[in-house]
Every structure is written in C-alpha cells, then in structure tokens.
Coordinates of C-alpha atoms and ligand atoms in Angstrom, one line a residue:
M384 CA 116.1 115.4 98.4
S385 CA 112.6 116.1 97.0
L386 CA 110.9 113.6 94.8
A387 CA 111.2 116.0 91.8
S388 CA 114.9 116.3 92.2
F389 CA 115.3 112.5 92.7
L390 CA 113.4 111.9 89.4
Q391 CA 115.6 114.6 87.7
W392 CA 118.7 112.9 89.1
L393 CA 117.5 109.5 87.9
Y394 CA 116.8 110.9 84.5
N395 CA 120.4 112.1 84.1
T396 CA 122.0 108.8 85.3
P397 CA 124.0 106.9 82.5
F398 CA 121.6 103.9 83.0
S399 CA 118.5 106.0 82.4
I400 CA 120.1 107.6 79.3
T401 CA 121.0 104.2 77.9
M402 CA 117.5 102.9 78.5
R403 CA 116.1 105.9 76.7
E404 CA 118.5 106.2 73.8
S405 CA 119.4 102.5 73.1
L406 CA 117.4 101.1 70.2
W407 CA 117.0 97.7 71.9
A408 CA 117.1 98.2 75.7
E409 CA 113.5 99.4 76.2
P410 CA 111.8 97.0 73.7
I411 CA 113.7 94.0 75.2
V412 CA 112.9 94.9 78.8
E413 CA 109.2 95.7 77.9
T414 CA 108.9 92.3 76.2
I415 CA 110.2 90.5 79.3
H416 CA 107.8 92.6 81.4
V417 CA 104.8 91.5 79.2
L418 CA 105.9 87.9 78.8
T419 CA 106.4 87.5 82.6
L420 CA 103.0 89.0 83.0
T421 CA 101.3 86.4 80.9
L422 CA 103.0 83.6 83.0
F423 CA 102.0 85.3 86.2
L424 CA 98.5 86.1 85.2
G425 CA 97.9 82.5 84.0
F426 CA 98.9 81.0 87.3
A427 CA 97.1 83.8 89.3
V428 CA 93.8 83.0 87.5
L429 CA 94.3 79.3 88.2
L430 CA 94.8 80.0 91.9
D431 CA 91.9 82.4 92.1
M432 CA 89.6 79.8 90.4
R433 CA 90.6 77.3 93.1
L434 CA 89.9 79.9 95.8
L435 CA 86.5 80.5 94.2
G436 CA 85.8 76.8 94.2
V437 CA 85.4 76.8 90.5
A438 CA 88.4 74.8 89.2
M439 CA 90.6 72.0 90.6
K440 CA 88.0 71.4 93.3
R441 CA 89.4 67.9 94.2
R442 CA 92.9 69.2 94.7
R443 CA 94.0 70.3 98.2
M444 CA 94.2 74.0 98.5
S445 CA 97.6 73.8 100.2
E446 CA 98.9 71.7 97.4
V447 CA 97.7 74.1 94.7
L448 CA 99.2 77.0 96.7
G449 CA 102.5 75.1 97.1
Q450 CA 102.8 74.4 93.4
L451 CA 101.8 77.8 92.1
N452 CA 103.4 80.1 94.7
P453 CA 107.0 79.7 93.4
W454 CA 105.8 80.7 89.9
L455 CA 103.7 83.5 91.2
F456 CA 106.5 85.0 93.4
G457 CA 109.1 84.4 90.6
G458 CA 106.9 86.1 88.0
F459 CA 106.1 88.9 90.3
A460 CA 109.7 89.6 91.1
V461 CA 110.7 89.7 87.4
M462 CA 107.8 92.1 86.7
I463 CA 108.8 94.4 89.5
V464 CA 112.5 94.5 88.4
T465 CA 111.6 95.0 84.7
G466 CA 108.9 97.6 85.6
V467 CA 111.5 99.6 87.6
L468 CA 114.0 99.4 84.7
L469 CA 111.3 100.6 82.3
F470 CA 110.5 103.4 84.7
C471 CA 114.1 104.5 84.7
A472 CA 113.9 105.1 80.9
D473 CA 111.9 108.3 81.5
P474 CA 111.0 108.7 85.2
I475 CA 109.7 112.3 84.9
A476 CA 107.3 111.5 82.0
F477 CA 106.0 108.2 83.6
Y478 CA 105.6 109.8 87.0
S479 CA 103.7 112.8 85.5
T480 CA 100.9 110.5 84.4
T481 CA 98.0 109.7 86.8
V482 CA 97.6 106.3 85.4
F483 CA 101.1 105.3 86.4
K484 CA 100.4 106.4 90.0
V485 CA 97.1 104.6 90.0
K486 CA 98.9 101.4 88.8
M487 CA 101.4 101.6 91.7
I488 CA 98.6 102.1 94.2
M489 CA 96.7 99.1 92.8
L490 CA 100.0 97.0 93.1
V491 CA 100.2 97.9 96.8
L492 CA 96.5 96.9 97.2
A493 CA 97.2 93.6 95.5
G494 CA 100.0 93.0 97.9
L495 CA 97.8 93.9 100.9
N496 CA 95.2 91.5 99.6
V497 CA 97.7 88.6 99.8
L498 CA 98.8 89.7 103.3
I499 CA 95.2 89.9 104.5
F500 CA 94.4 86.5 103.0
N501 CA 97.5 84.9 104.7
A502 CA 96.6 86.5 108.0
T503 CA 93.0 85.4 108.0
V504 CA 91.4 82.5 106.0
G505 CA 94.9 81.5 104.7
R506 CA 96.0 80.7 108.3
K507 CA 93.1 78.2 108.7
I508 CA 93.6 76.4 105.4
A509 CA 93.7 73.0 107.2
E510 CA 90.0 73.5 108.0
W511 CA 89.0 73.7 104.3
D512 CA 91.9 72.2 102.5
L513 CA 89.9 69.5 100.7
S514 CA 86.6 71.2 100.6
P515 CA 85.3 72.1 97.1
T516 CA 83.2 74.9 98.6
T517 CA 85.7 77.5 99.9
P518 CA 85.0 80.1 102.7
G519 CA 83.6 83.5 101.8
G520 CA 86.9 85.2 102.8
A521 CA 88.8 83.0 100.2
K522 CA 86.3 83.9 97.5
L523 CA 86.5 87.6 98.4
A524 CA 90.4 87.5 98.1
A525 CA 90.1 85.8 94.7
V526 CA 87.6 88.4 93.4
V527 CA 89.7 91.3 94.7
S528 CA 92.8 89.7 93.1
L529 CA 91.1 89.2 89.7
V530 CA 89.7 92.7 89.6
L531 CA 92.9 94.3 90.7
W532 CA 95.0 92.4 88.1
V533 CA 92.7 93.3 85.3
F534 CA 92.9 97.0 86.2
I535 CA 96.7 96.9 86.8
I536 CA 97.3 95.4 83.4
S537 CA 94.9 97.9 81.8
A538 CA 96.7 100.7 83.6
G539 CA 100.1 99.4 82.4
R540 CA 98.9 99.4 78.8
W541 CA 97.3 102.8 79.2
I542 CA 100.5 104.5 80.3
A543 CA 101.7 104.8 76.7
Y544 CA 98.7 106.8 75.7
A545 CA 98.9 109.1 78.8
L546 CA 102.5 110.2 78.3
P547 CA 103.2 113.8 77.5
P548 CA 104.4 114.4 73.8
P549 CA 108.2 114.0 73.4
Ligands
HEM1934 C1 104.0 93.7 89.0 C2 103.0 93.8 88.2 C3 103.0 94.6 86.9 C4 102.1 94.4 85.9 C5 101.1 93.3 85.8 C6 102.4 95.4 84.9 C7 101.8 95.4 83.6 C8 102.2 96.2 82.6 C9 101.7 96.3 81.2 C10 100.5 95.4 80.7 C11 102.3 97.2 80.5 C12 102.1 97.6 79.1 C13 103.1 96.9 78.2 C14 103.0 97.3 76.8 O1 102.1 98.1 76.4 O2 103.8 96.9 76.0 C15 103.3 97.8 81.4 C16 104.2 98.8 81.1 C17 104.9 99.5 82.0 N1 105.1 99.2 83.3 FE1 104.3 97.7 84.3 N2 103.5 96.2 85.3 C18 103.8 95.8 86.6 C19 104.7 96.3 87.4 C20 105.4 97.5 87.2 C21 106.2 98.2 88.1 C22 106.5 97.8 89.5 C23 106.6 99.4 87.4 C24 107.5 100.5 87.9 C25 107.9 100.8 89.1 C26 106.1 99.3 86.1 C27 106.3 100.3 85.1 C28 105.9 100.2 83.8 C29 106.3 101.1 82.8 C30 107.2 102.3 83.0 C31 105.7 100.6 81.6 C32 105.9 101.2 80.2 C33 104.9 102.0 79.7 C34 105.2 102.4 78.2 O3 106.3 102.7 77.9 O4 104.3 102.2 77.4 N3 105.3 98.2 86.0 N4 103.2 97.2 82.7

C-alpha cells in the first residue's frame, strides 16, 4: 500500500469522518493538544534551565530529572496521541503541507536529542550531579531542545495557515 492510498483509506474511515464532521471532536482534541503542550513546555523549560546551569542550581540534576521526567513523558504521550487524532481528521490535507512534515522531522530530532543526551553526558550525571556549572554537552542538549520546541510549536500553529482551501 502506497502512502497516498493509506492516507486516502484513513480519510474514509468512520473515525476520520467523525473527527471531520463532528462539531465538537476536533476542537476538544485540539484543546487537549494545546493544554498538554503548555504543561509539557513549562517543565521542559525548567529542565533545560537546570541543564544550562541557570535555574535550580543547588538542586541535584538527578533529582530534577526524576521529578520532571514523569510529567514530561506523560505530557509528550498525550500530545502524540492527540496529534495523531487531529491528523486523522484530514490526513490528506495535513500531509500535503510542508510545515506538517517539517514539524514531524523536528519531533524526531527532539527525540534524538534526548537519546544522545542519555547516551553521553546523561550517563555520567553522578560526576556533575550537584555542580551548578554543567558540562558543555548538557548545555548543548538544552539549547537544542529549547530551539526545537519553539520551532515545533510554531510549525504546529502554522499548519492552519498552510492548509489547502476546503
Ligand atoms: C509532541 C509534540 C507536539 C507539539 C508541541 C505540537 C504542537 C502543536 C501546536 C502548537 C498546534 C497548533 C494548535 C492550534 O493552533 O490550536 C498543533 C496542531 C496540530 N498538531 Fe501538533 N504538536 C505535537 C505533536 C503532534 C503530532 C505527533 C501530530 C501528528 C502526528 C500533530 C498534529 C497536529 C495537527 C494535525 C494539528 C492541527 C492543525 C490545525 O488544524 O490547525 N501534532 N500542534
């Protein structure tokens, strides 16, 4: 099955039709998408500020990570689920926009940033756990994260203006 025929199949599913035609489905899911984003972004900025050595300098890095990670992972999961549901409303139109594809690529990059952090400086956290000055790798991960989230959110907002006319 090609991608085009998959998108066409998805478009014709009863779920996609309901998402598209119901008065409430899309606004409710989009509101959850945005509210979860505010929760996620707030905690992501806190974590990135600690990684930069700007905020919560006297708190152990491992403690900050331990407290924020459940919120970050929970928020991220809800954003992915609600994002996929929104996409189902009009898969062909959303996929036709460049900005949607760019947003997806940036989401993958944000995930890679976390994986690279965990595999490098994150593995040696014990060495700088209480240090207010964090290693360069931690600062780099924080800057990459902040930049990517700003662009991901901007891209998400932009989708509405890039859609083909109905
Ligand atoms: C996980 C991080 C994500 C963030 C931070 C994010 C952010 C946003 C933002 C800010 C909006 C604009 C909301 C509005 O204008 O009311 C949006 C809309 C949207 N997002 Fe996401 N999103 C994420 C994940 C996803 C995923 C994984 C998908 C799909 C696979 C997705 C699909 C959509 C769609 C289809 C819209 C609706 C565009 C519209 O109708 O205007 N999002 N997102």
